[in-house]
Short mmCIF file of C-alpha atoms in Angstrom, two decimals:
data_model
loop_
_atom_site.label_atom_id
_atom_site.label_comp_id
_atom_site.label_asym_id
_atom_site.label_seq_id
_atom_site.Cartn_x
_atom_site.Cartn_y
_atom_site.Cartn_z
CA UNK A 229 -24.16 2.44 6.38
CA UNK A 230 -21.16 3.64 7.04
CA UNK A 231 -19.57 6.19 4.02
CA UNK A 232 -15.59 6.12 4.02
CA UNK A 233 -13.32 8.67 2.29
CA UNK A 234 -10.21 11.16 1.82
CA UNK A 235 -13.08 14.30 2.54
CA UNK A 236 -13.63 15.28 6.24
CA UNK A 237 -16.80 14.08 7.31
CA UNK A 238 -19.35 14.41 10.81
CA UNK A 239 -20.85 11.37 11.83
CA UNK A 240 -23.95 11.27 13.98
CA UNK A 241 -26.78 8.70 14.65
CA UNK A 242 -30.51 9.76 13.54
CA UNK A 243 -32.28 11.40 16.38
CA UNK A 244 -35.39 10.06 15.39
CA UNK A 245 -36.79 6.81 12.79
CA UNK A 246 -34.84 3.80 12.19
CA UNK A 247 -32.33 4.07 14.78
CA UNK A 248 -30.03 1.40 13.11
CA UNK A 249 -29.13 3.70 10.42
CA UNK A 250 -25.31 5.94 10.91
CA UNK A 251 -25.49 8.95 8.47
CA UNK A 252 -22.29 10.49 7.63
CA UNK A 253 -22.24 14.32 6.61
CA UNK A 254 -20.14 14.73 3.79
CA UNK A 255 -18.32 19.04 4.09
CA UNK A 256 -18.75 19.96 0.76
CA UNK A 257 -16.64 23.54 0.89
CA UNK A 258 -13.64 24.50 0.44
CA UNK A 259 -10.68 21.78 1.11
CA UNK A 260 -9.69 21.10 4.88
CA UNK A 261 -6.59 21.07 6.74
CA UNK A 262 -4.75 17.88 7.85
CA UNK A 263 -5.19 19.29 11.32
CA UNK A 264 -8.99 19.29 10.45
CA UNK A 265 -9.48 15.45 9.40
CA UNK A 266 -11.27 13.35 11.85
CA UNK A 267 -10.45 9.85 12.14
CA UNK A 268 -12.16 8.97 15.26
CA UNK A 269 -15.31 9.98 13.05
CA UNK A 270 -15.05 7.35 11.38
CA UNK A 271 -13.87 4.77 13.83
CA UNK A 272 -17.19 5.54 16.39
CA UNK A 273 -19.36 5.07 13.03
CA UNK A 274 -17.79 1.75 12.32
CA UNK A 275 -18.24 0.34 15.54
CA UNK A 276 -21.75 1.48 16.05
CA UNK A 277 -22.48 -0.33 13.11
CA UNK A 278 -20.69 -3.31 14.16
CA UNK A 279 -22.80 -3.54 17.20
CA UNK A 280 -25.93 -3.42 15.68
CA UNK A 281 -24.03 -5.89 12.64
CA UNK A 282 -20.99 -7.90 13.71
CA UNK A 283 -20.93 -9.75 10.63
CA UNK A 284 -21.06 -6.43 8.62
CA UNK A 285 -17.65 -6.96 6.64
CA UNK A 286 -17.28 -2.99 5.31
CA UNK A 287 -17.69 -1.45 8.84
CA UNK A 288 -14.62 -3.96 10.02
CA UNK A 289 -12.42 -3.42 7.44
CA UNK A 290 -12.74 0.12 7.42
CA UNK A 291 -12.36 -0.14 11.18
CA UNK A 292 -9.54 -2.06 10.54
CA UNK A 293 -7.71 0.56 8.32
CA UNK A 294 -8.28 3.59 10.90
CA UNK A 295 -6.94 2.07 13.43
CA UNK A 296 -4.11 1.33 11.24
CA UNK A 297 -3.79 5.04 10.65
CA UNK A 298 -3.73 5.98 13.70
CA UNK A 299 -1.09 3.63 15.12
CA UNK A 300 -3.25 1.60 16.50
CA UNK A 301 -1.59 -1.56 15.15
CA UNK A 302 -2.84 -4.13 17.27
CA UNK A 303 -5.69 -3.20 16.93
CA UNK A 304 -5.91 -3.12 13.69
CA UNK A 305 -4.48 -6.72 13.76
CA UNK A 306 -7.71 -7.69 15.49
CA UNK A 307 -10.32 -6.76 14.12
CA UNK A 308 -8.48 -7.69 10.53
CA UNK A 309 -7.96 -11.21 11.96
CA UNK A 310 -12.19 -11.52 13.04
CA UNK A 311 -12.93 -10.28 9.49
CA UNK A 312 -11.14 -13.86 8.40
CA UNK A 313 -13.07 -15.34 10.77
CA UNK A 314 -16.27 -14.40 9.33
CA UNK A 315 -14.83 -14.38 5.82
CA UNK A 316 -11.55 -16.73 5.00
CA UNK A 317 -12.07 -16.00 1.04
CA UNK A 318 -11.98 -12.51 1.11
CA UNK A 319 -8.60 -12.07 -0.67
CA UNK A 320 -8.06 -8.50 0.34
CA UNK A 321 -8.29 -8.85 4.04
CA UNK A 322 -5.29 -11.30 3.83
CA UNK A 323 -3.49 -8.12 1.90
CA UNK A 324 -4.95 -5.73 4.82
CA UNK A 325 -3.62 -7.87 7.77
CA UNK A 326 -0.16 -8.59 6.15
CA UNK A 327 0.42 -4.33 5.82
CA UNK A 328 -0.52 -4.12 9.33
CA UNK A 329 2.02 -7.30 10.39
CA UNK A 330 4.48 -5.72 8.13
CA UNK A 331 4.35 -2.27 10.24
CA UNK A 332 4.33 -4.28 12.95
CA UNK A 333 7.98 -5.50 11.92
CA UNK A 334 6.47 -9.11 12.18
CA UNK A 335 7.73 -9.85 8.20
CA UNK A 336 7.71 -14.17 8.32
CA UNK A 337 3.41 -13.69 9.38
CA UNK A 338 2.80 -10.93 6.96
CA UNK A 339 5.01 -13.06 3.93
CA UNK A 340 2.13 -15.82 5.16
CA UNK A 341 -0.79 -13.57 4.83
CA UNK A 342 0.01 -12.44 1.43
CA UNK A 343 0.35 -15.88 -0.05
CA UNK A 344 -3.13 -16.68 1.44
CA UNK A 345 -4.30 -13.63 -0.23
CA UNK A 346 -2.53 -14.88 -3.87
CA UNK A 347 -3.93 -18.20 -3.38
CA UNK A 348 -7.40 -17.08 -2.94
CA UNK A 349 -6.95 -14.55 -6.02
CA UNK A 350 -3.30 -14.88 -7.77
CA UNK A 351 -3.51 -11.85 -10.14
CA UNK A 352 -2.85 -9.24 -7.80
CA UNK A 353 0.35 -6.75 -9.08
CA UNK A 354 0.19 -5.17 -5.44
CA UNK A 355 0.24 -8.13 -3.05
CA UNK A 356 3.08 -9.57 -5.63
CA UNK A 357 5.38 -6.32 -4.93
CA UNK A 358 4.75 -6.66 -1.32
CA UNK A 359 5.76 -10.02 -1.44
CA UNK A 360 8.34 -9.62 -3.15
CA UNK A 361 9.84 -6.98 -0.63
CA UNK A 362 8.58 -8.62 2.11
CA UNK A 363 11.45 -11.92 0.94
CA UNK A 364 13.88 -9.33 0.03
CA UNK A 365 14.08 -8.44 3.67
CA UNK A 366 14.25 -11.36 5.17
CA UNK A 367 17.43 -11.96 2.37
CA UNK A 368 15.38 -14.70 0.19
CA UNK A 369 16.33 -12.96 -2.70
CA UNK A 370 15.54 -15.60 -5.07
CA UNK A 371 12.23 -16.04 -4.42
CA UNK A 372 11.58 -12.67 -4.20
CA UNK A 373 12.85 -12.23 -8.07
CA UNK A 374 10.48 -14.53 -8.54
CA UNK A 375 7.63 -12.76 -7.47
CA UNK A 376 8.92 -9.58 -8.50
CA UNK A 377 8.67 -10.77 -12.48
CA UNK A 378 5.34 -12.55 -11.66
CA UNK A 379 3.79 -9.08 -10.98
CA UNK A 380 5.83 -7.66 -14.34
CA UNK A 381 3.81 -10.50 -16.41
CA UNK A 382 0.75 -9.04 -15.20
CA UNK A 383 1.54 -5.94 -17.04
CA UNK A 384 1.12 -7.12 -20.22
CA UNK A 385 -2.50 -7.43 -19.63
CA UNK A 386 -3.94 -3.91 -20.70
CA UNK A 387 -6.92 -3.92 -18.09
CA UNK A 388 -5.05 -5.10 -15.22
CA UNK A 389 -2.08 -2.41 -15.63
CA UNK A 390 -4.83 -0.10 -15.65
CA UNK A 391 -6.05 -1.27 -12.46
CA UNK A 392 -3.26 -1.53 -10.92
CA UNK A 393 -1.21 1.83 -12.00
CA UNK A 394 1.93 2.26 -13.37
CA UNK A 395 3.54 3.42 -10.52
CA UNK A 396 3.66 -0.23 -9.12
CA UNK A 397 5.01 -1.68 -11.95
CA UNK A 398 7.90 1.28 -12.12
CA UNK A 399 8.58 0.14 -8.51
CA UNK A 400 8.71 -3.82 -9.15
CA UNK A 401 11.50 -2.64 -11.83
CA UNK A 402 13.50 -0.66 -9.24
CA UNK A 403 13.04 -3.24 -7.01
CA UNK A 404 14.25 -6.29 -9.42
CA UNK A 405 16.55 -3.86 -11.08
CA UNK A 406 18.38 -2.84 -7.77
CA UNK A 407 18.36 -7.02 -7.17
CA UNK A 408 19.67 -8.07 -9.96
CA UNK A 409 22.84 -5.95 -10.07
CA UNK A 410 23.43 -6.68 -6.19
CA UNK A 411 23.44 -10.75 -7.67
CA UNK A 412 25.61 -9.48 -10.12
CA UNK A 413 24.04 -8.97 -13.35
CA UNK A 414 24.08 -5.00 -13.88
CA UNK A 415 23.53 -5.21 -17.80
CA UNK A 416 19.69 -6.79 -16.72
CA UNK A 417 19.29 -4.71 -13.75
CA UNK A 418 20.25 -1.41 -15.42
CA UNK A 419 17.67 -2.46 -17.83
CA UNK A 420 14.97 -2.80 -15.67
CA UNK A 421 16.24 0.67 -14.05
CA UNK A 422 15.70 2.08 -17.52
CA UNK A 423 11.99 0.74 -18.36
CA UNK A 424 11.26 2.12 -14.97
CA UNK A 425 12.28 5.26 -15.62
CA UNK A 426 10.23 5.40 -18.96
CA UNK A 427 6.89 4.36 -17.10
CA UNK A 428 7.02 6.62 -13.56
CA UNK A 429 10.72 8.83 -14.03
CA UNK A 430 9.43 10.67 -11.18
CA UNK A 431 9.20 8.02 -8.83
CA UNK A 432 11.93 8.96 -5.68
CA UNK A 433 12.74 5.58 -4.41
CA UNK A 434 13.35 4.89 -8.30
CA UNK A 435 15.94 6.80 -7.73
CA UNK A 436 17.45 5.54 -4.71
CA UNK A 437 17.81 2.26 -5.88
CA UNK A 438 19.37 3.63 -8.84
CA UNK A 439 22.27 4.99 -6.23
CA UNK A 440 22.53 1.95 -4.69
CA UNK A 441 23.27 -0.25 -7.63
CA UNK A 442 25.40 2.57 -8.81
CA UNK A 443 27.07 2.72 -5.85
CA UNK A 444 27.68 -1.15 -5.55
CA UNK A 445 28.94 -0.86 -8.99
CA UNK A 446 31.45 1.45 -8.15
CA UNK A 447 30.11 4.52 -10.01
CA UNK A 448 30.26 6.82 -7.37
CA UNK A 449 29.21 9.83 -9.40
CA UNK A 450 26.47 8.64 -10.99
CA UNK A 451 25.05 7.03 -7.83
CA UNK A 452 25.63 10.60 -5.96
CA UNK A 453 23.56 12.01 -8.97
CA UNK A 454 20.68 9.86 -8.74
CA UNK A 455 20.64 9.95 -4.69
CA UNK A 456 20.46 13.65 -5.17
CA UNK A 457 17.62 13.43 -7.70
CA UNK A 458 15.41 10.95 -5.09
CA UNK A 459 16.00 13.70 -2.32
CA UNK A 460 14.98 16.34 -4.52
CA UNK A 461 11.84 14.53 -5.62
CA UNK A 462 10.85 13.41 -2.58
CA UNK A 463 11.36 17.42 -1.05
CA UNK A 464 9.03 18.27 -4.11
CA UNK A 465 6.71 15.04 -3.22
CA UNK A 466 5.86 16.81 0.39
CA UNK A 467 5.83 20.03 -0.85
CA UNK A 468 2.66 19.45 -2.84
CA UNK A 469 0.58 17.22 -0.13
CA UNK A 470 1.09 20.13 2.11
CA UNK A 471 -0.53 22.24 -0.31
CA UNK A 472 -3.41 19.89 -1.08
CA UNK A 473 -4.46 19.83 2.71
CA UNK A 474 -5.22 23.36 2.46
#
C-alpha cells in the first residue's frame, strides 16, 4: 500500500510478517518545514511496491508525479507512458503525461495527450483549460476559444463546478477574455474579464491578463493598475505558503 499526501511521512518495510506490505508513518505534530518534506520517501515506497506489483496502477502514478516534482521529467514521462501501457482508458494518466510534456516544452505531444484524455472522458473543466492554453501557444487561437467555452458550459452543471473549483473557471475567463480582445472584440472580452473577477477577484494572473488587454487596447493606466494589482497578489500569494510550511 503505498499512502500519498501533502503531510511529511517515513516510509519503511515491515521487519517482520508479510513482507509485501510498505507502511507509511504518517507525523502527526506540529506542521513541518518545506526543508523537512521528503520526496524520495515516497518515491523508494512506490517502487518497492512496483517490484513486488508492476501492474499496481497507484504506486506508478504516484511515482510518476514525484518524479515530476522533483525535476525528474523524463522520468516522469516514463513511467506515465508504461501506466498507458497497462491501462489505455485511464483518462487521467493521459492528463498526467501531457503536464509533464508540457514542462517539458514538448506542447504539439502534450495538445495530443489531452485530447486522448477528453476522448476517453470529455467532461473534464481542467484538461479543457489546459487545452485550451496548450493551442493558444502554439497561436491556434481559434480552436483554443473553442475549448476555452467548452470548459465554461461545464459550469453550468452545479456538481461538476463543484468538482472542479471556481478558480478554473475564473481562469478559462481570463484566458478567453484576454483572447477575445487580442481578436478584437474588447466589449466580449472585458466581459468575460468581469465574470471572472466576480467568481475568483483574487486570482493574480486574472490580473495580468487584464493588463494585457488593457494594454493592447491602449489604456495604459488602467493596464498599469491591474499589472500592479497581479504583482501585489501574487507577493501576498507567497507570503502565506511560506507561512503554512511552518
Amino acid at each position: 500500500v503505498v499512502f500519498h499526501g501533502c503531510i511529511t511521512h517515513r516510509v519503511r518495510r515491515v521487519a517482520a510478517g508479510c513482507r509485501s506490505v510498505i507502511v507509511a508513518e504518517f507525523w502527526l505534530g506540529l506542521p513541518c518545514s518545506g526543508d523537512e518534506v521528503r520526496p524520495v520517501d515516497t518515491e523508494e515506497a512506490a517502487r518497492q511496491v512496483l517490484e513486488l506489483d508492476s501492474s499496481c496502477m497507484e504506486a506508478r502514478l504516484i511515482l510518476g508525479e514525484v518524479l515530476e516534482s522533483i525535476g525528474d521529467l523524463e522520468g516522469a514521462v516514463e513511467v506515465f507512458r508504461g501506466a498507458i501501457r497497462i491501462d489505455p482508458t485511464n483518462a487521467d494518466t493521459y492528463r498526467k503525461l501531457a503536464l509533464a510534456l508540457e514542462a517539458q516544452g514538448k506542447l504539439a505531444d502534450a495538445t495530443l495527450c489531452l485530447r486522448k484524455s477528453l476522448h476517453i472522458n470529455p467532461a473534464q473543466p481542467a484538461v479543457l483549460k489546459s487545452l485550451g492554453n496548450a493551442l493558444l501557444a502554439q497561436g491556434r487561437a481559434g480552436t483554443a476559444e473553442d475549448y476555452f467555452r467548452k470548459c465554461l458550459r461545464l459550469r453550468h452543471n452545479a456538481s461538476m463546478a463543484e468538482q472542479a473549483g471556481s478558480e478554473i473557471f475564473a481562469s478559462v475567463h481570463s484566458s478567453l477574455g484576454y483572447l477575445l480582445c487580442r481578436r478584437g472584440n474588447p466589449k466580449e472580452g472585458m466581459r468575460h474579464f468581469q465574470t471572472a473577477l466576480e467568481i475568483e477577484p483574487l486570482l493574480p494572473d486574472l490580473h495580468f491578463n487584464m493588463g494585457l488587454a488593457l494594454q493592447e487596447m491602449g489604456d495604459g493606466a488602467s493596464a498599469e493598475e491591474s499589472f500592479q494589482m497581479a504583482v501585489m497578489l501574487k507577493e501576498e500569494s507567497s507570503e502565506e505558503s511560506t507561512e503554512e510550511d511552518f
